[in-house]
CSV table of C-alpha atoms and ligand atoms in Angstrom, one decimal:
chain,number,residue,atom,x,y,z
A,27,MET,CA,79.6,111.2,136.1
A,28,LYS,CA,80.1,107.5,135.9
A,29,SER,CA,79.2,107.4,132.3
A,30,LEU,CA,81.6,110.2,131.5
A,31,LEU,CA,84.3,108.3,133.2
A,32,LEU,CA,83.4,105.2,131.2
A,33,THR,CA,83.5,107.3,128.0
A,34,VAL,CA,86.8,108.7,128.9
A,35,THR,CA,88.2,105.3,129.7
A,36,LEU,CA,86.9,103.8,126.5
A,37,PHE,CA,88.3,106.7,124.5
A,38,VAL,CA,91.7,106.2,126.1
A,39,LEU,CA,91.6,102.5,125.5
A,40,VAL,CA,90.7,103.0,121.8
A,41,ALA,CA,93.5,105.6,121.5
A,42,VAL,CA,96.0,103.2,123.0
A,43,LEU,CA,94.9,100.3,120.7
A,44,GLN,CA,95.1,102.6,117.7
A,45,ALA,CA,98.5,103.8,118.7
A,46,GLN,CA,99.7,100.2,118.9
A,47,ASP,CA,98.4,99.4,115.5
A,48,ASP,CA,100.1,102.4,114.1
A,49,LEU,CA,103.2,100.9,112.6
A,50,PRO,CA,104.1,103.0,109.6
A,51,PHE,CA,103.9,101.5,106.2
A,52,LEU,CA,107.1,100.9,104.1
A,53,SER,CA,108.1,104.3,102.9
A,54,GLU,CA,110.3,103.4,100.0
A,55,GLU,CA,110.5,100.1,98.1
A,56,ASN,CA,114.3,100.4,97.7
A,57,LYS,CA,114.7,99.9,101.4
A,58,LEU,CA,113.8,96.3,100.9
A,59,SER,CA,116.4,95.5,98.2
A,60,GLY,CA,118.8,92.8,99.2
A,61,ILE,CA,118.8,89.7,101.3
A,62,TRP,CA,116.3,89.1,104.1
A,63,PHE,CA,115.8,86.4,106.7
A,64,VAL,CA,112.3,85.4,107.9
A,65,LYS,CA,112.7,85.4,111.7
A,66,ALA,CA,109.2,84.7,112.8
A,67,ILE,CA,106.0,83.5,111.1
A,68,ALA,CA,102.4,83.9,112.5
A,69,ILE,CA,99.7,81.7,111.1
A,70,GLN,CA,96.0,81.7,111.8
A,71,ARG,CA,95.4,78.0,111.8
A,72,ASN,CA,96.5,76.0,114.8
A,73,LEU,CA,99.2,73.8,113.5
A,74,ALA,CA,100.3,72.7,117.0
A,75,GLU,CA,99.3,69.1,116.3
A,76,LYS,CA,101.7,68.8,113.4
A,77,ARG,CA,104.4,70.9,114.8
A,78,ARG,CA,107.6,70.2,112.8
A,79,PRO,CA,110.6,72.5,112.5
A,80,VAL,CA,109.8,75.1,109.8
A,81,VAL,CA,112.8,75.7,107.6
A,82,VAL,CA,113.4,78.9,105.8
A,83,PHE,CA,115.9,80.1,103.3
A,84,PRO,CA,117.2,83.6,102.7
A,85,HIS,CA,114.9,85.8,100.5
A,86,ARG,CA,116.4,88.0,97.8
A,87,VAL,CA,114.3,91.1,97.1
A,88,THR,CA,114.8,93.4,94.2
A,89,CYS,CA,112.9,96.4,93.1
A,90,PRO,CA,112.8,96.2,89.3
A,91,GLU,CA,110.7,99.3,88.9
A,92,GLN,CA,108.9,101.7,91.2
A,93,GLY,CA,105.9,100.1,92.9
A,94,THR,CA,107.1,96.5,92.2
A,95,LEU,CA,109.0,94.1,94.4
A,96,GLU,CA,110.4,90.8,93.2
A,97,VAL,CA,111.1,88.1,95.7
A,98,ARG,CA,113.2,85.0,95.1
A,99,THR,CA,113.8,82.2,97.6
A,100,THR,CA,113.8,78.5,98.1
A,101,VAL,CA,111.1,76.5,99.9
A,102,MET,CA,111.1,73.0,101.3
A,103,SER,CA,108.3,70.9,100.2
A,104,GLU,CA,108.2,67.2,101.3
A,105,GLY,CA,112.0,67.1,101.8
A,106,GLN,CA,112.7,68.8,98.5
A,107,CYS,CA,114.0,72.2,97.9
A,108,ILE,CA,112.2,74.2,95.3
A,109,LYS,CA,113.2,77.6,93.9
A,110,VAL,CA,110.4,80.1,93.9
A,111,GLY,CA,110.0,83.7,92.7
A,112,PHE,CA,107.1,86.1,92.5
A,113,ARG,CA,106.4,89.8,92.1
A,114,ILE,CA,104.1,92.0,94.1
A,115,GLN,CA,102.8,95.4,92.9
A,116,ARG,CA,101.7,98.4,94.9
A,117,THR,CA,98.0,99.2,94.7
A,118,GLU,CA,96.2,102.5,95.2
A,119,GLU,CA,95.7,101.7,98.9
A,120,PRO,CA,98.5,102.9,101.2
A,121,GLY,CA,100.9,100.2,102.2
A,122,GLN,CA,99.1,97.6,100.1
A,123,TYR,CA,100.7,95.3,97.5
A,124,THR,CA,99.1,92.6,95.4
A,125,THR,CA,100.2,89.7,93.3
A,126,PHE,CA,99.4,90.1,89.6
A,127,SER,CA,96.6,87.7,89.9
A,128,GLY,CA,95.1,90.0,92.5
A,129,GLN,CA,94.3,87.2,94.9
A,130,MET,CA,96.8,88.0,97.6
A,131,PHE,CA,97.3,91.2,99.4
A,132,TYR,CA,100.5,92.2,101.2
A,133,TYR,CA,101.0,95.0,103.7
A,134,ILE,CA,104.5,96.0,104.6
A,135,TYR,CA,105.2,97.8,107.8
A,136,GLU,CA,108.4,99.4,109.1
A,137,LEU,CA,109.4,98.6,112.7
A,138,PRO,CA,111.2,101.0,115.0
A,139,VAL,CA,113.9,98.3,115.4
A,140,LYS,CA,116.6,98.9,112.7
A,141,ASP,CA,116.6,96.6,109.6
A,142,HIS,CA,113.3,94.8,110.6
A,143,TYR,CA,110.0,94.9,108.8
A,144,ILE,CA,106.7,93.1,109.1
A,145,ILE,CA,104.9,91.6,106.1
A,146,TYR,CA,101.2,90.8,106.6
A,147,MET,CA,99.5,88.8,104.0
A,148,GLU,CA,95.9,87.9,103.2
A,149,ASN,CA,94.5,85.5,100.6
A,150,LEU,CA,91.2,86.8,99.4
A,151,SER,CA,89.7,83.5,98.5
A,152,LEU,CA,89.9,82.1,102.0
A,153,GLU,CA,89.1,84.1,105.0
A,154,LYS,CA,90.9,84.4,108.3
A,155,GLU,CA,92.5,81.0,107.7
A,156,SER,CA,94.9,82.3,105.2
A,157,GLN,CA,96.3,85.4,106.9
A,158,ARG,CA,100.0,85.3,107.7
A,159,GLY,CA,102.5,87.6,109.3
A,160,PHE,CA,106.2,87.5,108.7
A,161,LEU,CA,108.9,89.3,110.7
A,162,ILE,CA,111.9,89.8,108.4
A,163,GLY,CA,115.4,91.1,109.2
A,164,ARG,CA,118.7,91.8,107.5
A,165,CYS,CA,120.6,89.3,109.6
A,166,PRO,CA,119.4,85.9,110.9
A,167,GLU,CA,120.3,86.4,114.5
A,168,GLU,CA,117.5,86.6,117.0
A,169,ASN,CA,116.4,90.1,118.0
A,170,LEU,CA,114.1,90.1,121.1
A,171,GLU,CA,112.9,93.6,120.7
A,172,ALA,CA,111.8,93.0,117.1
A,173,LEU,CA,110.2,89.7,118.1
A,174,GLU,CA,108.2,91.5,120.8
A,175,GLU,CA,107.0,94.1,118.3
A,176,PHE,CA,106.0,91.3,116.0
A,177,LYS,CA,104.1,89.5,118.9
A,178,ASN,CA,102.3,92.7,119.7
A,179,PHE,CA,101.4,93.4,116.1
A,180,THR,CA,100.1,89.9,115.4
A,181,GLN,CA,98.1,89.9,118.6
A,182,LEU,CA,96.3,93.0,117.5
A,183,LYS,CA,95.6,91.3,114.2
A,184,GLY,CA,94.0,88.4,116.1
A,185,PHE,CA,96.7,85.7,115.9
A,186,PHE,CA,97.2,83.4,118.8
A,187,GLN,CA,100.6,83.7,120.3
A,188,GLU,CA,101.1,80.0,120.3
A,189,ASN,CA,100.8,80.1,116.5
A,190,ILE,CA,104.0,82.1,116.2
A,191,ILE,CA,106.8,80.1,114.8
A,192,VAL,CA,110.5,80.9,114.9
A,193,PRO,CA,111.8,79.0,111.9
A,194,GLU,CA,115.1,77.2,111.4
A,195,GLN,CA,117.4,79.1,109.0
A,196,ARG,CA,119.1,77.3,106.1
A,197,ALA,CA,121.6,78.5,103.6
A,198,HIS,CA,121.2,78.1,99.9
A,199,GLN,CA,124.4,76.2,99.7
A,200,ASP,CA,123.0,73.3,101.6
A,201,HIS,CA,124.1,70.2,99.6
A,202,ASN,CA,120.7,68.7,99.2
A,203,CYS,CA,119.4,71.8,97.6
A,204,GLN,CA,122.3,72.2,95.2
A,205,ALA,CA,121.7,68.7,93.9
A,206,ILE,CA,118.1,69.5,93.2
A,207,PHE,CA,118.8,72.8,91.6
A,208,ALA,CA,121.4,71.1,89.4
A,209,THR,CA,119.0,68.4,88.2
A,210,SER,CA,116.1,70.9,87.8
A,211,THR,CA,118.1,73.3,85.7
A,212,GLN,CA,119.2,70.4,83.4
A,213,GLN,CA,115.6,69.5,82.6
B,594,NAG,C1,94.6,81.3,98.1
B,594,NAG,O1,93.6,80.3,98.5
B,594,NAG,C2,93.1,79.5,97.5
B,594,NAG,C3,92.1,78.6,98.1
B,594,NAG,O2,92.6,77.7,99.0
B,594,NAG,C4,94.3,78.7,96.9
B,594,NAG,O3,93.8,77.8,95.8
B,594,NAG,C5,95.3,79.6,96.4
B,594,NAG,O4,96.4,78.9,95.9
B,594,NAG,C6,95.8,80.6,97.5
B,594,NAG,N1,96.7,81.5,96.8
B,594,NAG,C7,97.9,81.6,97.2
B,594,NAG,C8,98.7,82.6,96.4
B,594,NAG,O5,98.4,81.0,98.1
B,595,NAG,C1,104.1,95.2,123.6
B,595,NAG,O1,103.0,95.2,124.3
B,595,NAG,C2,103.2,95.3,125.7
B,595,NAG,C3,101.8,95.2,126.4
B,595,NAG,O2,100.9,96.1,125.8
B,595,NAG,C4,103.9,96.6,126.1
B,595,NAG,O3,104.1,96.7,127.4
B,595,NAG,C5,105.2,96.6,125.3
B,595,NAG,O4,105.9,97.8,125.5
B,595,NAG,C6,105.0,96.4,123.9
B,595,NAG,N1,106.3,96.2,123.2
B,595,NAG,C7,106.7,96.9,122.2
B,595,NAG,C8,108.1,96.6,121.7
B,595,NAG,O5,106.0,97.6,121.5
């Protein structure tokens, strides 16, 4: 009787855990076209000791053809703004995308909160260290429900909650960046 109870309890627990992991994958790439804001980032490594404000810029996503997403944004590196762009392509695996080099895998999940998605990323050449999760939304304002979904999701993926960063939003038209773009396009 006791072991039956234990079995039932375990079964229920497994069912609950599975249900929580059950965010649906992105159903259509076109849904991601447009401008996105990175609202939270989950990292595996504990960066608590060198905690600095993390700065993010809007991301422009296009879908040049079915199965392909192109992402353009700006990143801050040692005080400089650098324009970056890359493409990811759908693989045979449901919900999975990869860079053309095949080293990075991306999984895109739809959230029940409107206009919010989770992007979960793994670098094959490094193990757990290089996993990252991103909560993205159509507008930069905080959304507590989406953040809670993101926290639950990343917890199930084994991230520590203290490694969730809410970044500082920047606009592309920040003066520093404009100057750097101007000089870099002249070269
Ligand atoms: C993946 O990790 C390797 C090893 O650290 C690194 O050289 C490579 O740049 C990483 N790939 C990406 C796309 O970040
Ligand atoms: C997050 O997980 C907690 C604890 O399991 C649960 O109570 C809560 O409803 C979950 N929130 C969302 C938005 O799924």
